[in-house]
XYZ file of C-alpha atoms in Angstrom:
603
model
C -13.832 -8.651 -0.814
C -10.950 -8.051 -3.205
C -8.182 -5.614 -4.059
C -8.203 -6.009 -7.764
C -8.041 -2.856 -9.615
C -7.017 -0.972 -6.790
C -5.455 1.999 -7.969
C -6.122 1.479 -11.491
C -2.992 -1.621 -11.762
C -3.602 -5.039 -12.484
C -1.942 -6.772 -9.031
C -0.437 -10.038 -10.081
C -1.110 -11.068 -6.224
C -4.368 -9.816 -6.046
C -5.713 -11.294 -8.693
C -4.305 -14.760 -7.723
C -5.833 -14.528 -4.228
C -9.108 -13.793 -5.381
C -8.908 -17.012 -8.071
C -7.637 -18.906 -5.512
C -10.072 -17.945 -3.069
C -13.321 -18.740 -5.191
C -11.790 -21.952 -7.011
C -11.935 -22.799 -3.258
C -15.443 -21.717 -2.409
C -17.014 -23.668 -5.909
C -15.413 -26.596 -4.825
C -17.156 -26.623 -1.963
C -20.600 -26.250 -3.278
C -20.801 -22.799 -3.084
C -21.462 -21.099 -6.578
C -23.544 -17.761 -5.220
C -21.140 -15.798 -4.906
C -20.637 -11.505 -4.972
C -17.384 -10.344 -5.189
C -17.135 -6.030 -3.983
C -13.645 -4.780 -5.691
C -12.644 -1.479 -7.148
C -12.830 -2.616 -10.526
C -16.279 -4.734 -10.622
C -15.759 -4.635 -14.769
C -12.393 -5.950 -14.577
C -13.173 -9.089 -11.997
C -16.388 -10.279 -13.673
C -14.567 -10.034 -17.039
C -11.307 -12.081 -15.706
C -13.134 -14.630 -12.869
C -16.876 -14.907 -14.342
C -18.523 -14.165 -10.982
C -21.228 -11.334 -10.282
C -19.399 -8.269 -8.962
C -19.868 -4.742 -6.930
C -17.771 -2.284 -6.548
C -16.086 -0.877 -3.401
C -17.116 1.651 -0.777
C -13.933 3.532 -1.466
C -13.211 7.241 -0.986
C -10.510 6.736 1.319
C -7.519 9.210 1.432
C -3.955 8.075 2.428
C -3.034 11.397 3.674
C -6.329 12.749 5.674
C -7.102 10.097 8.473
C -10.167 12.370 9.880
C -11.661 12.659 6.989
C -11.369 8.411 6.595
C -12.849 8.380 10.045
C -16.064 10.713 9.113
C -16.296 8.550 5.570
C -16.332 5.158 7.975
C -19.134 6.698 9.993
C -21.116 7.972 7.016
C -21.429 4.617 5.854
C -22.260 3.205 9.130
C -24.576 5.677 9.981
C -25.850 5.456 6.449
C -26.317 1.382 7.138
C -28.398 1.483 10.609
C -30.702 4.219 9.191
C -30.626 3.662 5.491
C -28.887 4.489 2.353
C -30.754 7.192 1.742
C -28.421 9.179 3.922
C -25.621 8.224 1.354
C -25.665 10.507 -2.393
C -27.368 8.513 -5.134
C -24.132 7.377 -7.108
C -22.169 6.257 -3.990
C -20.949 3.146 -4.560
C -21.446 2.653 -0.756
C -24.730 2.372 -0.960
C -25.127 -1.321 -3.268
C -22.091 -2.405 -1.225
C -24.247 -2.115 2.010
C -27.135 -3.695 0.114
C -24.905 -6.521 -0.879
C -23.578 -7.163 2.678
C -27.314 -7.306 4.177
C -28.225 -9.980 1.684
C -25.492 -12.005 2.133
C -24.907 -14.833 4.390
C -21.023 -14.315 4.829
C -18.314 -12.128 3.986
C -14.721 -13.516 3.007
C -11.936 -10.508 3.310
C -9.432 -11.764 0.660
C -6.055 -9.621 -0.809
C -3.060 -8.696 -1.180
C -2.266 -5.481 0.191
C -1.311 -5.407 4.614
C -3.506 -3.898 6.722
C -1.019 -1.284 7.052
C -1.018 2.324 8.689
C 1.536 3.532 5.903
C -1.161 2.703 3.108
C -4.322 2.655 4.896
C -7.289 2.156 1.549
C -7.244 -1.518 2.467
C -7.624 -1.500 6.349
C -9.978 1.276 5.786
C -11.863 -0.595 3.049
C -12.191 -4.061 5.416
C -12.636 -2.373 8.191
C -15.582 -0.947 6.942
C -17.194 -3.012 4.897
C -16.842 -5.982 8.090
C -18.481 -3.372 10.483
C -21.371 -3.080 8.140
C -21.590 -7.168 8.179
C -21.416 -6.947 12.054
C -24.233 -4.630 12.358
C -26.223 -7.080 10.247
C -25.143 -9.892 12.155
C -22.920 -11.167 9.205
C -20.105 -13.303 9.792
C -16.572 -12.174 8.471
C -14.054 -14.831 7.350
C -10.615 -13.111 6.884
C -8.390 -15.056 4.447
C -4.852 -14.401 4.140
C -3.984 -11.545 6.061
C -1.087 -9.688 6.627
C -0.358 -6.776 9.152
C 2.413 -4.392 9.411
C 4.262 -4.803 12.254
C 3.806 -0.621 12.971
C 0.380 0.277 13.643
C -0.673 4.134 13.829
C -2.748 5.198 16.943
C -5.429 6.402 14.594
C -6.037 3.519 12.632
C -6.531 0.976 15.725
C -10.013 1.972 15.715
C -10.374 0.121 12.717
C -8.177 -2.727 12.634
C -9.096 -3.740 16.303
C -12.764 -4.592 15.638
C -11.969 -6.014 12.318
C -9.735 -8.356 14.244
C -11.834 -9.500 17.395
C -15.153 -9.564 16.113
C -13.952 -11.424 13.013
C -15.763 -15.602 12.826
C -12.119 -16.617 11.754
C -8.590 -14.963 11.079
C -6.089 -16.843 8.615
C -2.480 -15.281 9.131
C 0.216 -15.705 6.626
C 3.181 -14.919 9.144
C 3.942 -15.529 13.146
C 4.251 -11.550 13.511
C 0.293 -11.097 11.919
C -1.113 -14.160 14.621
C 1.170 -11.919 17.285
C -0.498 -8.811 16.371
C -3.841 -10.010 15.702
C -3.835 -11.519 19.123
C -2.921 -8.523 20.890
C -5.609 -6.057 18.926
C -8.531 -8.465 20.482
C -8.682 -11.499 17.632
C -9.486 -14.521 20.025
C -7.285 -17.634 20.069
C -9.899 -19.913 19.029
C -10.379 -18.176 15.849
C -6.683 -17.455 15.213
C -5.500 -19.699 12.438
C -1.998 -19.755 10.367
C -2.457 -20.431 6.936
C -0.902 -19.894 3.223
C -1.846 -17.522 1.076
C -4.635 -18.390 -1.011
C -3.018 -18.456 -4.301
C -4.340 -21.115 -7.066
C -3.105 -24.546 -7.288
C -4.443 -24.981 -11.331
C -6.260 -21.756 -12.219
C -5.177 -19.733 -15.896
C -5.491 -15.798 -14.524
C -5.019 -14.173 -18.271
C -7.697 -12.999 -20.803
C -5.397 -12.376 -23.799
C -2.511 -11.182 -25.277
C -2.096 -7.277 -25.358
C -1.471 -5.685 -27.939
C 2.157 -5.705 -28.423
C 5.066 -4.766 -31.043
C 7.163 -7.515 -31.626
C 8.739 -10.866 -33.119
C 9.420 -14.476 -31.113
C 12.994 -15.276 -30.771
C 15.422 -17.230 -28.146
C 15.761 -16.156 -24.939
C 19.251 -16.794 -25.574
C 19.918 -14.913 -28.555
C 20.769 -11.362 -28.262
C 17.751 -8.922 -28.193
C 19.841 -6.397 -30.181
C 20.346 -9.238 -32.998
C 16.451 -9.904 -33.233
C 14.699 -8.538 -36.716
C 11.789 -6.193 -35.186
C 8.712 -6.078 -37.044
C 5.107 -5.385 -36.355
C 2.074 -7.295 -35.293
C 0.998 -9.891 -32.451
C 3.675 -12.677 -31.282
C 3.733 -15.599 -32.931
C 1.639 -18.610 -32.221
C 4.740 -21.036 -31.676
C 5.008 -21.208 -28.316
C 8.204 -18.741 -27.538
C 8.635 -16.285 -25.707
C 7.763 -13.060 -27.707
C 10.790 -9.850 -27.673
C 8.820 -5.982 -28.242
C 11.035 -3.011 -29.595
C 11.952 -0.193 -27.949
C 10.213 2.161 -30.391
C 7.542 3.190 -28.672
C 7.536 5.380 -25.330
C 4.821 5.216 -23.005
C 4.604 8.070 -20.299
C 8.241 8.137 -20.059
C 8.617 3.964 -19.901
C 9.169 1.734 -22.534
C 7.666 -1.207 -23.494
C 8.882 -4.561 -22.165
C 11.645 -6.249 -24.255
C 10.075 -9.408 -23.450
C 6.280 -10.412 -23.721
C 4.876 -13.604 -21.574
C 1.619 -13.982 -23.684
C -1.315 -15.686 -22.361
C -2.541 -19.550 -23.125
C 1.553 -20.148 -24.388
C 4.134 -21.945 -22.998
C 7.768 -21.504 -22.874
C 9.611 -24.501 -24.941
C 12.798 -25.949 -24.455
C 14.620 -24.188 -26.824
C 14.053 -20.792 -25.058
C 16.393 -22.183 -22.655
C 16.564 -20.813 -18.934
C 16.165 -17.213 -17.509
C 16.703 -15.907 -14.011
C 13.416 -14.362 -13.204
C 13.317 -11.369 -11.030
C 10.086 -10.365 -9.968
C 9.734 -6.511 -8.409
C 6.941 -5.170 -6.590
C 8.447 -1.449 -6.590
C 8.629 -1.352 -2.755
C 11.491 0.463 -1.187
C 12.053 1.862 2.621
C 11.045 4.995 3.020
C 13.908 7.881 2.586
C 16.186 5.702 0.518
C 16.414 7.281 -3.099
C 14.722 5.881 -5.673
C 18.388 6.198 -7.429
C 19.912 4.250 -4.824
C 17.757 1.350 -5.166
C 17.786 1.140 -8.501
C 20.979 0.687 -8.788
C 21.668 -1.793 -6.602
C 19.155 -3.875 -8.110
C 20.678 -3.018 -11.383
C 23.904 -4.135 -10.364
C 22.888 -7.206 -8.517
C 20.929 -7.969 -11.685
C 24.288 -7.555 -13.751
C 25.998 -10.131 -10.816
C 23.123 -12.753 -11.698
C 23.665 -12.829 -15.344
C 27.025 -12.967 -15.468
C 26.847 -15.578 -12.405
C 24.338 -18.040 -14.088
C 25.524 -16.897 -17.993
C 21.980 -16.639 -18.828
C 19.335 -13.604 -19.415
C 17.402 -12.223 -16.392
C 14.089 -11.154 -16.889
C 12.855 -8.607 -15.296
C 8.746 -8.199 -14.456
C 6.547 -5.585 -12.689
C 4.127 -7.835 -10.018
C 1.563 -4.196 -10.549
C 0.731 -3.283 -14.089
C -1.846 -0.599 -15.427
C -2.828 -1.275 -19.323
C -1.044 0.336 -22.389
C -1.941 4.131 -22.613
C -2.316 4.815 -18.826
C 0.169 5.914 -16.018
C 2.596 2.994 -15.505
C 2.506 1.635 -11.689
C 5.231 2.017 -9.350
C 6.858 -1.092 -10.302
C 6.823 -0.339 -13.674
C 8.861 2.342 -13.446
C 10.895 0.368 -11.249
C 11.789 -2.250 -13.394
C 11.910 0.338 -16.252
C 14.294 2.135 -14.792
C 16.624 -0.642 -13.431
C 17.053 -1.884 -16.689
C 17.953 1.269 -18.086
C 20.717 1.830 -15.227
C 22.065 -1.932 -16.099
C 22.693 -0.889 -19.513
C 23.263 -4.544 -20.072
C 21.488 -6.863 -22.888
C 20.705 -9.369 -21.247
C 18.386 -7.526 -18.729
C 15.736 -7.517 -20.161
C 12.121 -6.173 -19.053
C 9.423 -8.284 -19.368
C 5.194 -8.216 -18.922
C 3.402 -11.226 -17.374
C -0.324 -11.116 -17.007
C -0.945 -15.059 -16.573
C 0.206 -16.495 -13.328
C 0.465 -20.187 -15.061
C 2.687 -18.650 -17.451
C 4.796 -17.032 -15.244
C 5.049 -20.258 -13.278
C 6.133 -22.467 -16.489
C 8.825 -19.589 -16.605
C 9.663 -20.238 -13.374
C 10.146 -23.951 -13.810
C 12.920 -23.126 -16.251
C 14.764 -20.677 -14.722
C 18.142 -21.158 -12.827
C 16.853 -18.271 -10.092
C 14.096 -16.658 -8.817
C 14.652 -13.442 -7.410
C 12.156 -10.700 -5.809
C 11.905 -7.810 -3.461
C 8.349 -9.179 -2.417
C 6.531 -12.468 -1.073
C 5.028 -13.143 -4.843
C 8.553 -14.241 -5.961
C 8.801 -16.718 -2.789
C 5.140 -18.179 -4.093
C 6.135 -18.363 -7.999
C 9.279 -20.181 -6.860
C 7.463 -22.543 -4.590
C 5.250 -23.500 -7.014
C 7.860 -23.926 -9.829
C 10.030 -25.656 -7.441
C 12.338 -23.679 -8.607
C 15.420 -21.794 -6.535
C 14.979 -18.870 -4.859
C 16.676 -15.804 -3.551
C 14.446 -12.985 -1.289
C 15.851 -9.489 -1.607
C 13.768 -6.945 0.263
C 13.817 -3.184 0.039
C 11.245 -2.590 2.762
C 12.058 -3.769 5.902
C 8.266 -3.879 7.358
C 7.440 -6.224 4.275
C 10.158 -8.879 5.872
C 7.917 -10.374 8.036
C 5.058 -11.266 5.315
C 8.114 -12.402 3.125
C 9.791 -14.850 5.824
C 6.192 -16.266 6.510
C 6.476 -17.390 2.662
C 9.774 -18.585 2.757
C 9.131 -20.648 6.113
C 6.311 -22.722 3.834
C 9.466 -23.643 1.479
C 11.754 -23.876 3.769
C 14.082 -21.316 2.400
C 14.116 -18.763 5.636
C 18.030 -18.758 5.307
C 18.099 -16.787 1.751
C 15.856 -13.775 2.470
C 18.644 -10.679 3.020
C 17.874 -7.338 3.694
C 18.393 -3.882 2.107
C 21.625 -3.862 3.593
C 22.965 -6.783 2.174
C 23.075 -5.765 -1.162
C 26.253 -3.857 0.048
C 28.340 -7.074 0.702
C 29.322 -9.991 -0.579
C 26.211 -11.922 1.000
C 24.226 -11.805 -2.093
C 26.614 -12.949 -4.525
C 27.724 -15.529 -1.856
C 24.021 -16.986 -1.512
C 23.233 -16.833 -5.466
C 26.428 -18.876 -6.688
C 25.496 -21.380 -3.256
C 21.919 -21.572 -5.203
C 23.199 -22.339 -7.921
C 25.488 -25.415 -6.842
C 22.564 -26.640 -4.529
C 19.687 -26.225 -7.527
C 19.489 -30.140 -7.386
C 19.259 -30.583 -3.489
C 16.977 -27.078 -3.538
C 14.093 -28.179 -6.083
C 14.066 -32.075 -4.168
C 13.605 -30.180 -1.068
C 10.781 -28.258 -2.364
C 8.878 -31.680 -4.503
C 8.719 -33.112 -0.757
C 7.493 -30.150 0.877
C 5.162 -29.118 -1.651
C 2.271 -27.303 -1.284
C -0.139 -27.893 2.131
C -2.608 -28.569 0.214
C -4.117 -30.932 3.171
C -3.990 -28.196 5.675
C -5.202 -25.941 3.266
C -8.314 -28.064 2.730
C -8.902 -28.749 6.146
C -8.898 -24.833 6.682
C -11.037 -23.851 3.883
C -13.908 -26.737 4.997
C -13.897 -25.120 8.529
C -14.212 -21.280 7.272
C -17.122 -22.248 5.216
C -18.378 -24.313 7.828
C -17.904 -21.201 10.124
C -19.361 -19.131 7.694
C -22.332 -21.204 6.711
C -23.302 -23.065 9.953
C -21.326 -21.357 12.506
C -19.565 -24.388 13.484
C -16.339 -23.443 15.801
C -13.042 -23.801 14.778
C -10.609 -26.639 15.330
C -7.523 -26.320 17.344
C -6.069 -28.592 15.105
C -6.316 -26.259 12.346
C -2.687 -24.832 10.835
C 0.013 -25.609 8.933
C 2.183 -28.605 9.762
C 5.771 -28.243 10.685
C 7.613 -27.576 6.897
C 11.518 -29.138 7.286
C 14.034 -26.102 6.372
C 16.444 -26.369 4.372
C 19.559 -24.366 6.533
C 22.306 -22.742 4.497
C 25.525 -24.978 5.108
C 27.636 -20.816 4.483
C 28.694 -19.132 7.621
C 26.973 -16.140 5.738
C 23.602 -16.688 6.742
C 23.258 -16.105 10.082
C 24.747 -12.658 10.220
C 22.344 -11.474 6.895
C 19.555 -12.967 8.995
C 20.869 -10.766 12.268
C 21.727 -7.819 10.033
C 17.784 -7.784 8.837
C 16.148 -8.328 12.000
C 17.977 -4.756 13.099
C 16.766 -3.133 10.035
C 13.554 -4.372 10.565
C 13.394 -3.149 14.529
C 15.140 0.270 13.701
C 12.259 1.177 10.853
C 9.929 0.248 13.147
C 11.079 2.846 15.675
C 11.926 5.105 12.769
C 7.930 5.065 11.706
C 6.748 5.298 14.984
C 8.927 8.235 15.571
C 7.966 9.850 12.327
C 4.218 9.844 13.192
C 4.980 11.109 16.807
C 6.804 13.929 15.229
C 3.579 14.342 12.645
C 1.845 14.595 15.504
C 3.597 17.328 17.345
C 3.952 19.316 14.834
C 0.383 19.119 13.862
C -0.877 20.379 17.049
C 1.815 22.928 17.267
C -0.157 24.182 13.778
C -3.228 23.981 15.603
C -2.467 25.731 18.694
C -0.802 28.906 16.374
C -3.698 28.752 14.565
C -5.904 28.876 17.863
C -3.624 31.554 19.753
C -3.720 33.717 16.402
C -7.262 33.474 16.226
C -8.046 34.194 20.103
C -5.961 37.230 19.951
C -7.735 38.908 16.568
C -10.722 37.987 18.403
C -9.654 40.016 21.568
C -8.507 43.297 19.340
C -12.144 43.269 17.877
C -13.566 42.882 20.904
C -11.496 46.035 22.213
C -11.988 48.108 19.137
C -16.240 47.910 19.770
C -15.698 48.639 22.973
C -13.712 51.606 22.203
C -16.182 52.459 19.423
C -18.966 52.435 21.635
C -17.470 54.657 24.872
C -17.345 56.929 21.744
C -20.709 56.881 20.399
C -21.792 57.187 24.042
C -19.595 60.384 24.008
C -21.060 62.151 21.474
C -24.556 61.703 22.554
C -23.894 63.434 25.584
C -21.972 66.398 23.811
C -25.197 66.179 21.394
C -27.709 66.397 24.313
C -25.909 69.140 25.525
C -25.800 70.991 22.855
C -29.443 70.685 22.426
C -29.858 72.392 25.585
C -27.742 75.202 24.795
C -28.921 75.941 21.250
C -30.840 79.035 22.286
C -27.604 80.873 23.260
C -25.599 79.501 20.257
C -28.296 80.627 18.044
C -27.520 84.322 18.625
C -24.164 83.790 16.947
C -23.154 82.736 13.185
C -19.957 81.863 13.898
C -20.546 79.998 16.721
C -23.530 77.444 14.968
C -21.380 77.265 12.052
C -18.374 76.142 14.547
C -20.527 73.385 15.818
C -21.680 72.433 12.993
C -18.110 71.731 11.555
C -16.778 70.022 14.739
C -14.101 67.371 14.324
C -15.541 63.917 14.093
C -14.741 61.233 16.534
C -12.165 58.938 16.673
C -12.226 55.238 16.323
C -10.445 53.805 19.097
C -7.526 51.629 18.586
C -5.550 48.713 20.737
C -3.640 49.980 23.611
C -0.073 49.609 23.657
C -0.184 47.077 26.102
C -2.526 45.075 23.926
C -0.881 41.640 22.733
C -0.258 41.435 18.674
C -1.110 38.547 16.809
C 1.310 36.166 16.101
C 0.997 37.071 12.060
C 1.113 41.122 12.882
C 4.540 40.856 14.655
C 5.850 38.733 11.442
C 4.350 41.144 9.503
C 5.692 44.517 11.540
C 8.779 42.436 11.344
C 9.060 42.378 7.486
C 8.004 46.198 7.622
C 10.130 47.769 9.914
C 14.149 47.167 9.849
C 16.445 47.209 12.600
C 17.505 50.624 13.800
C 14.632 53.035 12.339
C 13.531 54.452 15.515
C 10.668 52.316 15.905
C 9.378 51.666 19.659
C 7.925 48.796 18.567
C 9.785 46.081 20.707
C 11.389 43.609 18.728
C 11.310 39.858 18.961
C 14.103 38.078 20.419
C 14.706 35.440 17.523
C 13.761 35.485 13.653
């Protein structure tokens, strides 16, 4: 299983797990592989491997309605697919799944109750493979450290029936453990990025020439067609507008490698991930303005690049517009947006940059494996923990700040303190490298799980990585100052969904009270109606006996024949009103008219 295409975007992370993952199964002999995403097209295209799409229709906002989709397809897997319409994707996915002999849950996204596709996608798709006695390996997994009450009916069966569970961070092993994953099968790994594996199919179609990344963009002669086939970095004009985002200044084209003479960048990678209630406005310009600091601090360009894209002509991603609009808030030249598509690229760019920045754990990954410097900046303070479970692989823990930070001096401090340690920083990070022997080990026992059932070692994990501390007083106070923001937005969430909660069933108890009492004035009205029919059958009968007598008279038969009708019955006085036909008798009738209506005490 894989998140690539989710949503449409092209997830730099994503895809890289998903390489990763599969140059890791064909190296161990196993080349029959299926691969269920939301974009079948665009992984058989990119990786070469057969591919299904997802069970998808999930909803972010209606959890009952994820619950009765879940149950549809398990429902629709014990008793066939026949239950299921004949173009849900649903139903090959459960074909797939009963033919298989494993299922690996790969991605990037958290199983997170704030975004909920992915847990509801996993979760699914493994209780399909547990009803047909199919193990489920899950690879590189990340929880949020806030779980929704709802959505623990997924994610705890995902997590205790799973073969094997390999946790990026000591807060996902924490929570797996306590939602039911057994300690035997609880394993901390990396993240199953590539070691040597070109992610790109081409270069996109772009408007531009190939210049120095030290010249001035503004300088550059623009002209059209592809970039040039020399190797540099290619710069696109801003001529064209693209649902209200421009094109990136600066084009990383696939199969080409930066050359000396481009000379060195800081590279800021942004995933577009902020805490929820901060202003979009606010964020950007902090970024923009710590941006500005680096440039000037390092007297080289920063380039700025999305980690989500969606292709030319559609709706740009989240980080798109981020980066879009922090560059347009820097108003500075040499901050410069920038499109990536090729993870060895971006690496090479890495290699020769004096920084690498990012709100997200992909810039802590590029950076390790350009053994380059890096600096963690996050906006969300539930993505921290994924984050410092990247940074503890390089050693780096000290130099991942929080939102708050970017209102001191604690940034600028630990960029320049980069800087003057770049020697010491990329020798710490050639001996720590990457794990690649505990990463083998762990691979050879999940397919081993997965193909023979063989248990798990204890020894599995990741060895002990040396840190390298920060020698600044600075470092432990940023480190304090993000640990509170990341305890007080975990209360915040909870709180918000409590609230949510409340003030859903308050909307369901109106509802049910308005109802009830509509229900009780019909009720009285055919009640009333019928005393009245009743009425004037008796009055009729006894006219009928009488008719003899009345007969004798014209006036009186025509009297009796023109008697007043009956009237319908209404509610009594002491009758209660619906909760709508006060509000409305409200609206109608203004204070002081004489009405005896009583009035409500509050508006």
């Amino acid at each position: 299983m894989s998140d690539v295409g989710a949503g449409g975007t092209l997830d730099l992370a994503a895809d890289a797990a998903l390489a990763g993952t599969l140059a890791a199964l064909r190296a161990r002999g196993e080349g029959d592989l299926v691969v269920s995403a939301p974009r079948p097209d665009l992984v058989a295209a990119r990786h070469h491997v057969a591919a299904v799409g997802a069970v998808g229709g999930w909803s972010d906002l209606d959890r009952r309605y994820a619950m009765l989709r879940h149950r549809t397809v398990l429902d629709a897997a014990a008793h066939g697919t026949q239950r299921l319409g004949v173009h849900d994707p649903a139903r090959l996915v459960i074909e797939t799944v009963r033919s298989c002999a494993g299922v690996i849950v790969t991605g990037a996204a958290p199983l997170s109750s704030r975004r909920p596709s992915a847990l509801r996608e996993r979760a699914t798709v493994a209780a399909v493979a547990n009803r047909f006695d199919v193990p489920v390996v899950l690879v590189g997994q990340s929880v949020e450290p806030v779980v929704h009450r709802a959505d623990e009916a997924l994610l705890t069966p995902l997590l205790a029936r799973a073969a094997a569970v390999g946790a990026v961070d000591d807060a996902t092993l924490a929570l797996a453990a306590a939602h039911g994953a057994l300690d035997d099968r609880l394993v901390r790994t990396v993240e199953p990025w590539p070691r040597h594996v070109a992610l790109g199919v081409g270069a996109a179609s772009v408007r531009g020439t190939s210049g120095d990344l030290s010249q001035d963009h503004a300088a550059l002669p623009q002209r059209p067609g592809p970039p040039d086939d020399d190797g540099r970095l290619a710069f696109a004009s801003h001529d064209v507008m693209s649902h209200g985002v421009m094109p990136p200044d600066v084009f990383l084209p696939h199969g080409r490698r930066p050359r000396d003479g481009d000379g060195p960048v800081v590279l800021a990678l942004l995933s577009g991930a902020a805490r929820p209630g901060d202003p979009d406005a606010t964020t950007d310009a902090t970024w923009a303005a710590t941006l500005v600091g680096l440039a000037a601090l390092h007297g080289v360009p920063v380039l700025v690049v999305p980690t989500r894209e969606r292709p030319p002509g559609s709706a740009p991603t989240r980080a798109q517009r981020r980066v879009a609009r922090v560059c347009a808030v820097a108003d500075d030249a040499r901050v410069r947006s920038a499109s990536a598509r090729d993870l060895d690229v971006l690496t090479d760019v890495a290699a020769h940059a004096a920084l690498v920045v990012g709100d997200g754990y992909e810039a802590a990954l590029v950076a390790g494996r350009a053994r380059a410097p890096w600096l963690g900046l996050v906006d969300d303070p539930l993505h921290a923990a994924r984050v410092r479970g990247t940074a503890a692989h390089l050693g780096l823990t000290d130099y991942l700040l929080g939102p708050e930070s970017r209102w001191t001096s604690e940034v600028s401090t630990a960029a320049a303190e980069l800087r003057d340690r770049a020697p010491e920083v990329r020798a710490h990070l050639a001996r720590v490298g990457a794990p690649t022997r505990d990463d083998d080990a762990w691979w050879d026992a999940a397919v081993g799980r997965l193909a023979h059932g063989r248990p798990l070692s204890r020894a599995l994990g990741l060895s002990p990585v040396p840190s390298l501390p920060s020698p600044g007083t600075w470092a432990r106070p940023a480190t304090l100052l993000l640990a509170a923001a990341e305890r007080h937005e975990q209360v915040r969430t909870a709180h918000a969904w409590q609230l949510d909660e409340i003030e859903h069933g308050a909307r369901v108890a109106a509802r049910g009270v308005d109802v009830a009492a509509r229900s009780g004035v019909a009720a009285r009205s055919g009640s009333a109606r019928s005393g009245s029919a009743r009425s004037g059958s008796a009055r009729s009968g006894s006219a009928s006996g009488t008719s003899a007598r009345r007969s004798a008279s014209a006036e009186d038969a025509g009297a009796d024949r023109t008697a007043a009708p009956t009237p319908v019955a209404g509610p009594s006085s002491e009758s209660p009103r619906p909760l709508a036909a006060w509000r409305a008798l409200w609206r109608r009738v203004p204070p002081g008219s004489g009405s005896t209506a009583p009035r409500p005490a509050t508006r």
